[in-house]
Short mmCIF file of C-alpha atoms (C1' of nucleotides) in Angstrom, two decimals:
data_model
loop_
_atom_site.label_atom_id
_atom_site.label_comp_id
_atom_site.label_asym_id
_atom_site.label_seq_id
_atom_site.Cartn_x
_atom_site.Cartn_y
_atom_site.Cartn_z
CA MET A 13 -23.32 27.68 7.83
CA SER A 14 -26.31 26.95 10.00
CA PRO A 15 -25.90 26.93 13.80
CA CYS A 16 -27.05 23.30 13.89
CA LEU A 17 -24.46 22.21 11.35
CA ARG A 18 -21.73 24.11 13.14
CA GLN A 19 -22.73 22.50 16.44
CA LEU A 20 -22.63 19.08 14.79
CA ILE A 21 -19.14 19.72 13.42
CA LEU A 22 -17.91 20.93 16.80
CA LEU A 23 -19.44 17.87 18.44
CA THR A 24 -17.78 15.44 16.03
CA GLN A 25 -14.47 17.23 16.39
CA SER A 26 -14.66 16.98 20.16
CA MET A 27 -15.07 13.21 19.81
CA GLY A 28 -11.88 12.87 17.81
CA ARG A 29 -10.70 13.62 14.32
CA ALA A 30 -13.47 14.68 12.01
CA PRO A 31 -14.12 12.25 9.15
CA CYS A 32 -12.85 13.39 5.75
CA CYS A 33 -16.35 13.05 4.29
CA ASP A 34 -19.92 12.29 5.23
CA LYS A 35 -19.90 8.50 5.09
CA ALA A 36 -23.69 8.31 5.02
CA ASN A 37 -23.86 10.28 1.78
CA VAL A 38 -20.98 8.81 -0.19
CA LYS A 39 -20.99 5.68 -2.28
CA ARG A 40 -18.52 3.00 -1.31
CA GLY A 41 -17.29 -0.20 -2.86
CA PRO A 42 -16.24 -0.98 -6.41
CA TRP A 43 -16.25 1.77 -9.01
CA SER A 44 -18.60 1.46 -11.96
CA PRO A 45 -17.40 2.18 -15.52
CA GLU A 46 -19.66 5.26 -15.52
CA GLU A 47 -17.98 6.65 -12.40
CA ASP A 48 -14.55 5.92 -13.86
CA LYS A 49 -15.49 7.77 -17.04
CA GLN A 50 -16.90 10.70 -15.09
CA LEU A 51 -13.78 11.05 -12.92
CA LYS A 52 -11.35 10.58 -15.80
CA GLU A 53 -13.09 13.13 -18.00
CA PHE A 54 -13.31 15.66 -15.20
CA ILE A 55 -9.62 15.42 -14.28
CA GLU A 56 -8.51 15.45 -17.91
CA ARG A 57 -10.58 18.58 -18.46
CA HIS A 58 -10.01 20.47 -15.21
CA GLY A 59 -7.17 18.74 -13.40
CA THR A 60 -7.42 17.84 -9.72
CA GLY A 61 -7.40 21.48 -8.76
CA GLY A 62 -5.12 20.59 -5.89
CA ASN A 63 -8.10 19.68 -3.77
CA TRP A 64 -9.30 16.10 -3.71
CA ILE A 65 -11.89 16.78 -1.01
CA ALA A 66 -13.78 19.21 -3.23
CA LEU A 67 -13.26 17.27 -6.45
CA PRO A 68 -16.07 14.68 -6.19
CA GLN A 69 -18.66 17.40 -5.69
CA LYS A 70 -17.35 19.38 -8.65
CA ALA A 71 -17.25 16.25 -10.78
CA GLY A 72 -20.74 15.25 -9.72
CA LEU A 73 -19.59 12.08 -8.04
CA ARG A 74 -21.00 10.71 -4.79
CA ARG A 75 -17.59 9.52 -3.65
CA CYS A 76 -15.13 10.42 -0.93
CA GLY A 77 -12.24 12.56 -2.13
CA LYS A 78 -9.77 10.01 -0.89
CA SER A 79 -11.54 7.33 -2.85
CA CYS A 80 -11.33 9.45 -6.02
CA ARG A 81 -7.64 10.06 -5.47
CA LEU A 82 -6.95 6.37 -4.99
CA ARG A 83 -8.97 5.41 -8.05
CA TRP A 84 -7.20 7.99 -10.20
CA LEU A 85 -3.70 7.18 -9.01
CA ASN A 86 -4.06 3.42 -9.11
CA TYR A 87 -6.19 2.82 -12.19
CA LEU A 88 -7.25 5.81 -14.23
CA ARG A 89 -4.23 8.04 -14.68
CA PRO A 90 -2.35 7.73 -17.98
CA ASN A 91 0.58 5.30 -18.48
CA ILE A 92 -0.55 2.90 -15.78
CA LYS A 93 1.21 -0.42 -16.23
CA LEU A 94 -1.03 -3.34 -15.41
CA GLY A 95 -0.34 -7.03 -15.52
CA ASP A 96 2.36 -9.43 -14.42
CA PHE A 97 5.72 -8.46 -13.03
CA ASN A 98 8.77 -9.82 -14.79
CA GLU A 99 11.88 -11.41 -13.30
CA ASP A 100 13.80 -8.15 -13.36
CA GLU A 101 11.04 -6.38 -11.47
CA ASP A 102 10.89 -9.25 -8.95
CA ARG A 103 14.60 -8.95 -8.43
CA ILE A 104 14.53 -5.19 -7.88
CA ILE A 105 11.54 -5.37 -5.52
CA CYS A 106 13.29 -8.03 -3.44
CA GLY A 107 16.41 -5.93 -3.25
CA LEU A 108 14.55 -2.79 -2.27
CA VAL A 109 12.38 -4.51 0.34
CA ALA A 110 15.50 -6.04 1.82
CA ALA A 111 17.16 -2.66 1.88
CA ILE A 112 14.40 -0.30 3.01
CA GLY A 113 11.48 -2.44 4.11
CA SER A 114 7.87 -1.82 3.16
CA ARG A 115 8.31 1.70 1.82
CA TRP A 116 6.01 1.02 -1.08
CA SER A 117 5.84 4.55 -2.42
CA ILE A 118 9.64 4.71 -2.67
CA ILE A 119 9.78 1.28 -4.24
CA ALA A 120 7.02 2.19 -6.70
CA ALA A 121 9.01 5.25 -7.75
CA HIS A 122 11.47 2.83 -9.36
CA PHE A 123 8.80 1.39 -11.63
CA PRO A 124 7.22 3.97 -13.93
CA GLY A 125 3.57 3.11 -14.36
CA ARG A 126 3.44 0.80 -11.36
CA THR A 127 1.61 1.90 -8.24
CA ASP A 128 2.53 1.39 -4.62
CA ASN A 129 -0.72 -0.50 -4.07
CA ASP A 130 0.06 -2.79 -6.98
CA ILE A 131 3.55 -3.57 -5.72
CA LYS A 132 2.32 -4.00 -2.16
CA ASN A 133 -0.35 -6.47 -3.26
CA TYR A 134 2.11 -8.30 -5.47
CA TRP A 135 4.58 -8.58 -2.62
CA ASN A 136 2.00 -9.71 -0.06
CA THR A 137 0.28 -12.27 -2.26
CA LYS A 138 3.02 -13.69 -4.43
CA LEU A 139 6.57 -12.52 -4.00
CA LYS A 140 6.74 -12.99 -0.23
CA LYS A 141 5.47 -16.54 -0.54
CA LYS A 142 7.88 -17.20 -3.36
CA LEU A 143 10.73 -16.06 -1.16
CA LEU A 144 9.53 -17.90 1.94
CA GLY A 145 9.17 -21.05 -0.10
CA LEU A 146 12.74 -20.59 -1.12
CA THR A 147 13.94 -20.28 2.47
CA THR A 148 12.08 -23.31 3.80
CA LYS A 149 13.43 -25.28 0.87
CA HIS A 150 16.96 -24.44 1.96
CA THR A 151 16.80 -24.48 5.73
CA LYS A 152 14.45 -23.71 8.61
CA LYS A 153 16.86 -21.22 10.13
CA PRO A 154 19.06 -19.75 7.47
CA GLN A 155 22.64 -19.14 8.41
CA GLN A 156 23.07 -16.62 5.67
CA LEU A 157 20.52 -14.04 4.71
CA SER A 158 21.59 -14.36 1.12
CA LEU A 159 19.53 -17.55 1.07
CA LEU A 160 16.43 -15.41 1.48
CA LEU A 161 16.97 -13.74 -1.82
CA PRO A 162 16.29 -15.42 -5.15
CA SER A 163 19.23 -17.38 -6.45
CA THR A 164 19.37 -15.14 -9.50
CA LEU A 165 20.47 -12.32 -7.23
CA SER A 166 23.75 -13.89 -6.29
CA SER A 167 24.99 -13.57 -9.81
CA VAL A 168 24.46 -9.84 -9.63
CA ALA A 169 25.73 -9.29 -6.13
CA ALA A 170 29.43 -8.86 -5.76
CA PRO A 171 30.09 -9.73 -3.03
CA ALA A 172 26.71 -11.22 -2.11
CA VAL A 173 27.24 -11.13 1.62
CA ALA A 174 28.74 -8.50 3.88
CA ASP A 175 29.58 -9.47 7.41
CA LEU A 176 28.18 -7.18 10.10
CA GLU A 177 29.10 -7.87 13.71
CA GLY A 178 29.39 -11.57 13.01
CA ILE A 179 26.05 -11.79 11.23
CA PRO A 180 26.10 -12.22 7.51
CA ILE A 181 23.98 -9.57 5.84
CA PRO A 182 23.13 -9.74 2.15
CA ARG A 183 23.96 -6.74 0.14
CA CYS A 184 21.20 -5.37 -1.98
CA PRO A 185 22.28 -6.70 -5.34
CA LEU A 186 21.75 -3.39 -7.04
CA SER A 187 23.24 -1.33 -4.29
CA SER A 188 26.47 -0.38 -2.75
CA PHE A 189 26.07 0.35 0.91
CA THR A 190 28.18 3.33 1.65
CA SER A 191 28.17 2.47 5.33
CA LEU A 192 26.63 -0.21 7.46
CA GLY A 193 25.21 0.65 10.83
CA HIS A 194 24.66 -1.19 14.03
CA GLN A 195 22.64 -4.24 14.85
CA ASN A 196 20.08 -3.15 17.41
CA GLY A 197 17.74 -5.67 19.01
CA GLY A 198 17.74 -7.77 15.93
CA LEU A 199 17.00 -4.84 13.69
CA VAL A 200 19.64 -4.26 11.11
CA ARG A 201 19.81 -0.62 10.22
CA PHE A 202 21.48 0.66 7.12
CA GLU A 203 22.42 4.22 7.83
CA GLU A 204 22.88 4.95 4.18
CA PHE A 205 22.30 3.04 1.03
CA GLN A 206 22.53 3.57 -2.64
CA CYS A 207 20.19 1.38 -4.58
CA ASP A 208 19.54 1.50 -8.29
CA GLY A 209 20.19 5.19 -8.46
CA MET A 210 18.29 5.94 -5.28
CA TYR A 211 20.08 7.29 -2.28
CA GLY A 212 18.74 7.62 1.21
CA THR A 213 18.40 5.99 4.60
CA GLY A 214 16.42 3.02 5.71
CA GLU A 215 16.31 -0.14 7.70
CA ALA A 216 15.98 -3.78 6.83
CA SER A 217 13.40 -4.87 9.37
CA TRP A 218 12.05 -7.41 6.91
CA VAL A 219 15.42 -9.07 6.62
CA SER A 220 15.85 -9.29 10.36
CA SER A 221 12.37 -10.67 10.95
CA LEU A 222 12.95 -13.39 8.42
CA TYR A 223 16.36 -14.11 9.83
CA HIS A 224 15.02 -14.71 13.31
CA CYS A 225 12.07 -16.88 12.34
"C1'" DA N 81 -23.33 -30.37 -9.28
"C1'" DA N 82 -22.89 -28.10 -5.02
"C1'" DG N 83 -20.64 -26.39 -1.17
"C1'" DC N 84 -16.37 -25.02 0.86
"C1'" DC N 85 -11.83 -23.08 0.82
"C1'" DT N 86 -8.18 -20.17 -0.72
"C1'" DG N 87 -5.72 -16.59 -3.12
"C1'" DG N 88 -5.72 -12.26 -5.41
"C1'" DC N 89 -6.89 -7.73 -5.62
"C1'" DA N 90 -9.59 -3.40 -5.17
"C1'" DA N 91 -10.82 -0.42 -1.83
"C1'" DC N 92 -11.12 1.40 2.82
"C1'" DC N 93 -9.25 3.03 7.27
"C1'" DG N 94 -6.62 5.63 10.23
"C1'" DC N 95 -2.35 7.79 11.29
"C1'" DA N 96 1.44 11.01 10.25
"C1'" DC N 97 3.04 14.91 8.16
"C1'" DG N 98 3.29 19.26 5.76
"C1'" DA N 99 1.03 23.52 4.46
"C1'" DT N 100 -1.56 27.29 5.75
"C1'" DG N 101 -3.90 30.77 8.45
"C1'" DA U 29 3.30 28.58 18.60
"C1'" DC U 30 -0.83 26.48 17.72
"C1'" DA U 31 -4.96 24.66 15.35
"C1'" DT U 32 -6.94 23.04 11.31
"C1'" DC U 33 -7.11 20.96 6.91
"C1'" DG U 34 -5.74 18.19 2.99
"C1'" DT U 35 -2.75 14.72 1.30
"C1'" DG U 36 0.09 10.62 1.27
"C1'" DC U 37 1.13 6.33 2.99
"C1'" DG U 38 1.04 1.61 4.83
"C1'" DG U 39 -1.83 -1.82 6.91
"C1'" DT U 40 -5.97 -4.23 6.68
"C1'" DT U 41 -10.43 -5.81 5.11
"C1'" DG U 42 -13.88 -7.83 2.29
"C1'" DC U 43 -15.45 -9.43 -2.06
"C1'" DC U 44 -15.10 -12.51 -5.83
"C1'" DA U 45 -13.33 -15.97 -8.93
"C1'" DG U 46 -11.34 -20.26 -9.37
"C1'" DG U 47 -9.84 -24.60 -7.46
"C1'" DC U 48 -10.77 -28.44 -4.61
"C1'" DT U 49 -13.43 -32.04 -2.29
#
DNA sequence: AAGCCTGGCAACCGCACGATG
DNA sequence: ACATCGTGCGGTTGCCAGGCT
């Protein structure tokens, strides 16, 4: 490494975190079919090699490693499921968002072939509006959080509403909460939950924010 | 037909975290 | 124990197509 280059690296590091790639020398924006083909063929032949930063250079792509990773994970890898979400998927996403919030990677893990980005976009552009439309149709300030969930959920939930410190909290229709925690500054925290085979901890900040609007 | 507006989605950004030396 | 690096994640941005006026 030349002294000049080393000095430049040290200088950039002293100004904060070093960028993951040289932005001036990488292509940005939409991927062309040729780039897709190049990346796909390289990974199918050699794998990722456990190093996304080095991959674009090896593959002969003028792209940032992060960009390659995103492109591969979201669009190029095998068994990607594209297209519309069905009612069942809507229902499960609603339940999981209510239970754990915007943990898209965890939510995506419940849908083989779906990506976190896909689910996040779907939630932000369609599902959220669908749900909000539902709430304003019922009442401006819902008395029961169960109103925030699609009506189809109530048939699955049994019981649909669990009372927590005087505030009705909807149960995730596909879950059984093993214990319910405290209500803290409007944030309802579920210490533990079991949801569609998943088990862990999380908090329903989304539910509380909707409840207080 | 043309310009404007809006919604959807692909991609980027920056932070947090874990692994490694 | 600390610094560095690479990866993963969630939030945000910007482009584009389609609808509306």
